[in-house]
CSV table of C-alpha atoms and ligand atoms in Angstrom, one decimal:
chain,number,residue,atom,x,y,z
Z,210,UNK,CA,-0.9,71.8,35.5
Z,211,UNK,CA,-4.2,73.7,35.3
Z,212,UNK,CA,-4.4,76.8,36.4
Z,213,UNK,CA,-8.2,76.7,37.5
Z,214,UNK,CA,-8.5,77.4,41.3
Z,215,UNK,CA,-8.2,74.0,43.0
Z,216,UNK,CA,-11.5,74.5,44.9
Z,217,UNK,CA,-13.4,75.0,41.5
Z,218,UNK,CA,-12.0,72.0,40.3
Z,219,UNK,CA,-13.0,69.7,42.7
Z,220,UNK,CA,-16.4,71.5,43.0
Z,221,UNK,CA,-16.6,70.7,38.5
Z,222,UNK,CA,-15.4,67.0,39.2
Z,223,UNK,CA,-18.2,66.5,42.5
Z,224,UNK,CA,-20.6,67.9,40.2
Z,225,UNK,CA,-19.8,65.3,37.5
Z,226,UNK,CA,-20.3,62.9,40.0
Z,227,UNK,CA,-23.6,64.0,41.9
Z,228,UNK,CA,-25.3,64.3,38.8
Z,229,UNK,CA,-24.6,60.5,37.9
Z,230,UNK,CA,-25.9,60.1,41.8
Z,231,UNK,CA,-22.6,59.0,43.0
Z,232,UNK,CA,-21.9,61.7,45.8
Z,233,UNK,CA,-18.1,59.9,46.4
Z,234,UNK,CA,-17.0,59.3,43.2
Z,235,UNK,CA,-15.2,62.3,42.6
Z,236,UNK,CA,-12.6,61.8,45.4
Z,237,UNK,CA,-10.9,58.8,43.2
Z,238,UNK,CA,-10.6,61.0,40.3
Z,239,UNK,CA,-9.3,64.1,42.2
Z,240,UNK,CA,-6.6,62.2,43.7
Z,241,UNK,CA,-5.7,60.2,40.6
Z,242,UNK,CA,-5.4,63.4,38.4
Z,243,UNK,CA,-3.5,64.7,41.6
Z,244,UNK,CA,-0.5,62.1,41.3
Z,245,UNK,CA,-0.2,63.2,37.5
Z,246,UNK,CA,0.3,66.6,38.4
Z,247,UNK,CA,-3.3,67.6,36.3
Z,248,UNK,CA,-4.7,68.9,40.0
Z,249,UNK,CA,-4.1,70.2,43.3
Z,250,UNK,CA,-5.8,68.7,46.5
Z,251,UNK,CA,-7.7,71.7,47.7
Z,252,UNK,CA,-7.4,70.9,51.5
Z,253,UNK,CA,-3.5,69.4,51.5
Z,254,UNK,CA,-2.7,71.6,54.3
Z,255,UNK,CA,0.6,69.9,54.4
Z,256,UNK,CA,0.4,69.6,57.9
Z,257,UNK,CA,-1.7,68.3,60.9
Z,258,UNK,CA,-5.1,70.6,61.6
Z,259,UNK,CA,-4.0,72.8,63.6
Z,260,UNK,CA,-7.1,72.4,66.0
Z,261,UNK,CA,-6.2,68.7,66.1
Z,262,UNK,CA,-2.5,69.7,67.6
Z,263,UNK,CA,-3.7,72.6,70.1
Z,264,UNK,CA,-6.3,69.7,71.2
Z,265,UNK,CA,-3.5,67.1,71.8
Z,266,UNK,CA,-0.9,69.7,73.3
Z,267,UNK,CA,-0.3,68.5,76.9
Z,268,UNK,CA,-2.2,65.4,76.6
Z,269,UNK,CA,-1.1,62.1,77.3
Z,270,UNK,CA,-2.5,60.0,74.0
Z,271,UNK,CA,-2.1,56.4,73.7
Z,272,UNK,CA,-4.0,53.6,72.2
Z,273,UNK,CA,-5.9,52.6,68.8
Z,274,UNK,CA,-6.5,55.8,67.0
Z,275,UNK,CA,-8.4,55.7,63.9
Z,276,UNK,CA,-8.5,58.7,61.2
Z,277,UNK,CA,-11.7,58.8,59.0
Z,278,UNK,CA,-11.2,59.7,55.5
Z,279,UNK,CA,-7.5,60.8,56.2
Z,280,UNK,CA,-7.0,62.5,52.9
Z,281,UNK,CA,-3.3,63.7,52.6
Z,282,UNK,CA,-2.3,62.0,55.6
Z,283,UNK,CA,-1.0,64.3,57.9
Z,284,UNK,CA,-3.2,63.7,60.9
Z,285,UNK,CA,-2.7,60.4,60.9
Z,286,UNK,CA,0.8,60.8,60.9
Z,287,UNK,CA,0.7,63.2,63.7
Z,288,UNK,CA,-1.7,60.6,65.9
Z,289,UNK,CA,1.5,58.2,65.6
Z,290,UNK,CA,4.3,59.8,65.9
Z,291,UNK,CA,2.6,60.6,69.5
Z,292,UNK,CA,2.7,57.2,70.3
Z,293,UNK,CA,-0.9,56.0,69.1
Z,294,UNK,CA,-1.4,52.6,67.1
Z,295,UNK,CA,-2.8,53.9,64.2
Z,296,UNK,CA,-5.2,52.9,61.0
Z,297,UNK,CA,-6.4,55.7,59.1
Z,298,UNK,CA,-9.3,55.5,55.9
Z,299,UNK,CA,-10.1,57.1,53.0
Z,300,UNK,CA,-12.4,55.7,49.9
Z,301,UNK,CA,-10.2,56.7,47.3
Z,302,UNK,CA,-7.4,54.2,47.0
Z,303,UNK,CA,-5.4,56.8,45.3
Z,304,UNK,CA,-5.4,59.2,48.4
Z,305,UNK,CA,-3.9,55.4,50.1
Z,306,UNK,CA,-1.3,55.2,47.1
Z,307,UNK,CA,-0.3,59.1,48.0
Z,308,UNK,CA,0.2,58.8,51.5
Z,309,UNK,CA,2.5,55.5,51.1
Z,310,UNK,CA,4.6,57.5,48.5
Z,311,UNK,CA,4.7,60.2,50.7
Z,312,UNK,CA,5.2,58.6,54.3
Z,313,UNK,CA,7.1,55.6,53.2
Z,314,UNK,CA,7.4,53.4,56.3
Z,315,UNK,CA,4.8,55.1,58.1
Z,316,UNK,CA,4.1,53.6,61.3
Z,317,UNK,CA,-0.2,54.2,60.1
Z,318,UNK,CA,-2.3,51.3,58.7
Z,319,UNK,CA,-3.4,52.9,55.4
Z,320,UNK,CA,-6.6,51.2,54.4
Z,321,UNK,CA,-9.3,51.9,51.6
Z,322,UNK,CA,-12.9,51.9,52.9
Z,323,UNK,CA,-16.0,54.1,52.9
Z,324,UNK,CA,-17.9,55.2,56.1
Z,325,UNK,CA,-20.9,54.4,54.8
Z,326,UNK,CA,-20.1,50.8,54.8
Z,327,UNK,CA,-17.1,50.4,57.1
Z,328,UNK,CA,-15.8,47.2,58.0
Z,329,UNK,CA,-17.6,45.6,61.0
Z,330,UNK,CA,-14.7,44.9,63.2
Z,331,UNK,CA,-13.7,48.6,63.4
Z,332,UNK,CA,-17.3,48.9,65.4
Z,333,UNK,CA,-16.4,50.0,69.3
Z,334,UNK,CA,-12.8,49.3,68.7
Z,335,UNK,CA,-10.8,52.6,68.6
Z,336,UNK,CA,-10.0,54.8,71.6
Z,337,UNK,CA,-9.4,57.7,69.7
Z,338,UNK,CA,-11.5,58.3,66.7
Z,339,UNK,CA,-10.8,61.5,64.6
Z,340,UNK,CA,-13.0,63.0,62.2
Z,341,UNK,CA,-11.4,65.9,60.1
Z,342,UNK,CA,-14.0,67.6,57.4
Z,343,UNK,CA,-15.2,64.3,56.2
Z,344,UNK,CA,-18.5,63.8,57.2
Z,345,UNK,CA,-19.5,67.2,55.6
Z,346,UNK,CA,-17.6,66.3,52.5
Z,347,UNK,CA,-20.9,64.6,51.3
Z,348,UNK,CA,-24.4,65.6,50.5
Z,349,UNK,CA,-26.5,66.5,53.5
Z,350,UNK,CA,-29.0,63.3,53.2
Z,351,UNK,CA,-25.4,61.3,54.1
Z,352,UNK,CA,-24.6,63.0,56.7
Z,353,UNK,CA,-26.7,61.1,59.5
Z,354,UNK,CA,-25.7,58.0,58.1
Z,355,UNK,CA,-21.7,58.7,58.1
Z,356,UNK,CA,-22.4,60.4,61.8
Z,357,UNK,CA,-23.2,57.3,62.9
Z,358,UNK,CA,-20.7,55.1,61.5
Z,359,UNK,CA,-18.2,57.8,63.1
Z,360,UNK,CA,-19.5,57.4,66.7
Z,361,UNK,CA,-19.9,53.6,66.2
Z,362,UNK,CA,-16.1,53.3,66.2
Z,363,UNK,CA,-15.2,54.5,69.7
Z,364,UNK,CA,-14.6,52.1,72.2
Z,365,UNK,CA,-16.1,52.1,75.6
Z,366,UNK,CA,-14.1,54.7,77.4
Z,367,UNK,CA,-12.7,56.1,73.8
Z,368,UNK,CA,-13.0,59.6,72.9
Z,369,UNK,CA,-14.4,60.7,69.3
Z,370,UNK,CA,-12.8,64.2,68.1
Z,371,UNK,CA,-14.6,66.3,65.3
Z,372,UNK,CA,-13.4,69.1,63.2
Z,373,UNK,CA,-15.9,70.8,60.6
Z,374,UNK,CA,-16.6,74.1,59.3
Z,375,UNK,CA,-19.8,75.6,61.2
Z,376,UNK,CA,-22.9,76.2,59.1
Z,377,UNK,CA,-25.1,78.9,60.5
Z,378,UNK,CA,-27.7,77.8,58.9
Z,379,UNK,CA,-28.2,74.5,56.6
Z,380,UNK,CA,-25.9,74.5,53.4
Z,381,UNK,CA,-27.4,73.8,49.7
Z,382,UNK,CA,-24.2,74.5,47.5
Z,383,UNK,CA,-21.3,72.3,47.9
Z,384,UNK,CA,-18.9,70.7,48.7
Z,385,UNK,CA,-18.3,71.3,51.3
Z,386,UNK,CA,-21.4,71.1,53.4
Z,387,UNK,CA,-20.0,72.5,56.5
Z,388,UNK,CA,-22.0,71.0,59.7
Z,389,UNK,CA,-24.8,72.6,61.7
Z,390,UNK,CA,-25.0,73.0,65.7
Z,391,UNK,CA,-27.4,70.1,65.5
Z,392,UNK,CA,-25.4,68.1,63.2
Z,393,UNK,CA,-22.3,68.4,65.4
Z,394,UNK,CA,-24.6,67.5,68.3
Z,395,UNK,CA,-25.9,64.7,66.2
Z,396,UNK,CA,-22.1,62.9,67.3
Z,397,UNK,CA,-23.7,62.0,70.8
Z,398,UNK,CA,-25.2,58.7,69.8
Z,399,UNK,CA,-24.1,55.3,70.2
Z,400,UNK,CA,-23.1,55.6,74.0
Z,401,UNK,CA,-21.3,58.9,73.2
Z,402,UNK,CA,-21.4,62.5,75.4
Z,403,UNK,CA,-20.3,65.4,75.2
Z,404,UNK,CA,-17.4,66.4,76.3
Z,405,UNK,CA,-17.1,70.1,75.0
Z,406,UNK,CA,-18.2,71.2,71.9
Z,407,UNK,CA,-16.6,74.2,70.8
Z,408,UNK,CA,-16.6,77.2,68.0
Z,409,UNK,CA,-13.4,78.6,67.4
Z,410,UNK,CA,-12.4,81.7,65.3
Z,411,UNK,CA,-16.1,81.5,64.4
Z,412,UNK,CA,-15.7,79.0,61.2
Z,413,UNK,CA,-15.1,75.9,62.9
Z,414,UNK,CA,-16.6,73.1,65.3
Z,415,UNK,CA,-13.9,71.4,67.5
Z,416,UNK,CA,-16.0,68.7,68.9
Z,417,UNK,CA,-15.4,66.2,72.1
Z,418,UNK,CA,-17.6,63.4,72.4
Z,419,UNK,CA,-16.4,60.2,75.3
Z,420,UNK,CA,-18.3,56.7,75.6
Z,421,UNK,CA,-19.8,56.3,78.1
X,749,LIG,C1,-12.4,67.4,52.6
X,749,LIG,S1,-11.4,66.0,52.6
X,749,LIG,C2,-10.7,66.1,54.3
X,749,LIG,C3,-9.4,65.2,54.4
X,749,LIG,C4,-8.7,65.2,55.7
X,749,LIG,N1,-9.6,64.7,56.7
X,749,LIG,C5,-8.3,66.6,56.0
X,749,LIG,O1,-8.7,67.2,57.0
X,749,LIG,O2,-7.4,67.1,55.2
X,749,LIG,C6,-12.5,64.6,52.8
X,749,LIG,C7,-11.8,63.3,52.7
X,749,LIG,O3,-12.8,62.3,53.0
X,749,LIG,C8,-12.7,61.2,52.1
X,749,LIG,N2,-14.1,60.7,52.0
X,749,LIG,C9,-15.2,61.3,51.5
X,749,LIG,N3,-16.2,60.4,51.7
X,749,LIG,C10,-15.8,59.3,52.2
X,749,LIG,C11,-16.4,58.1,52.6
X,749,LIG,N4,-17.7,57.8,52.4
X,749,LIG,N5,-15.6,57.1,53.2
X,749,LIG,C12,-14.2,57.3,53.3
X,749,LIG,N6,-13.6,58.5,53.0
X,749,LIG,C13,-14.4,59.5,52.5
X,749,LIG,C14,-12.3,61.9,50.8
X,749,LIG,O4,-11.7,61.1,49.8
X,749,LIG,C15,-11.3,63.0,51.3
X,749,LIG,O5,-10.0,62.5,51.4
């Protein structure tokens, strides 16, 4: 195991991967050299987002819950052990290998797909759609584009919940490229309002969009 910090790492392998103009490569790689044990998943929490649990606390959930870009899992996993039917996503079919090694029968449809080119029955068909720090896990140009695709998921009636690091003012280095006011605003398309858009121990958005 190296022992370079786990956030430089994965900042040396996106670079690799922006330069060749392929902004998403570098997840596949990170979790591949992850299940040999060459790196560490920067954000394996090893545990469900703590904003994502306060949020759910006392709330009656139910329904088709789906997870964009799940990474290690754990959010997903929380969604269906309170009772939601649940798919979760991530592009890097290595990251789908990990969680089925690590949740073996999981109750949560692990699938491989990008947001930028989801598959077209998942449009208006989930009533809980969680977003954890993907959408500002790619270059700012993306991030209207992926926005979208993560609003076009909810259902009529469904609720869309965002969690991303709060830029103050428009990030150049990254990853990450933590989200704007207006890109967090940005979520209310596609028949979406808001619902309460929060900023919470100042770094992060906690975001409630409903349709309709
Ligand atoms: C910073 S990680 C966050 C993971 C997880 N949501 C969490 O909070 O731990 C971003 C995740 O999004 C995935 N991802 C990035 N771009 C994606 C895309 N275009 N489509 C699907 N997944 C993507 C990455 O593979 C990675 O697992």
């Amino acid at each position: 195991m190296s022992t370079e910090d786990p956030d430089e790492a994965a900042r040396r392998l996106a670079a690799v991967s922006l330069a060749a103009d392929d902004p998403t490569g570098w997840f596949e790689r990170l979790y591949a050299a992850a299940a040999e044990g060459a790196a560490v998943v920067p954000w394996d929490r090893g545990a469900p987002h703590p904003l994502l649990v306060d949020w759910a606390d006392g709330r009656e959930l139910g329904g088709k819950a789906l997870v964009a870009g799940f990474g290690p899992g754990f959010d997903a996993e929380f969604l269906a052990a309170r009772g939601m039917a649940t798919t979760a996503f991530d592009i890097s079919p290595s990251a789908v290998a990990a969680v089925e090694a690590r949740f073996p029968g999981s109750a949560v449809d692990y699938r491989t797909a990008d947001l930028l080119d989801p598959p077209p029955q998942w449009r208006h068909a989930f009533d809980l759609v969680v977003e954890v720090m993907t959408v500002q896990s790619m270059p700012p140009p993306f991030h209207p584009p992926a926005t979208a695709s993560v609003a076009g998921f909810v259902a009529p009636g469904g609720t869309l919940l965002v969690i991303a690091v709060v830029a103050d003012t428009a990030p150049e280095d990254g990853p990450p490229w933590p989200l704007t006011r207006a890109e967090i605003q940005a979520f209310a398309q596609d028949g979406l309002n808001p619902v309460a858009v929060e900023r919470l121990e100042q770094r992060w958005w906690r975001a409630e969009f409903r349709h309709g």
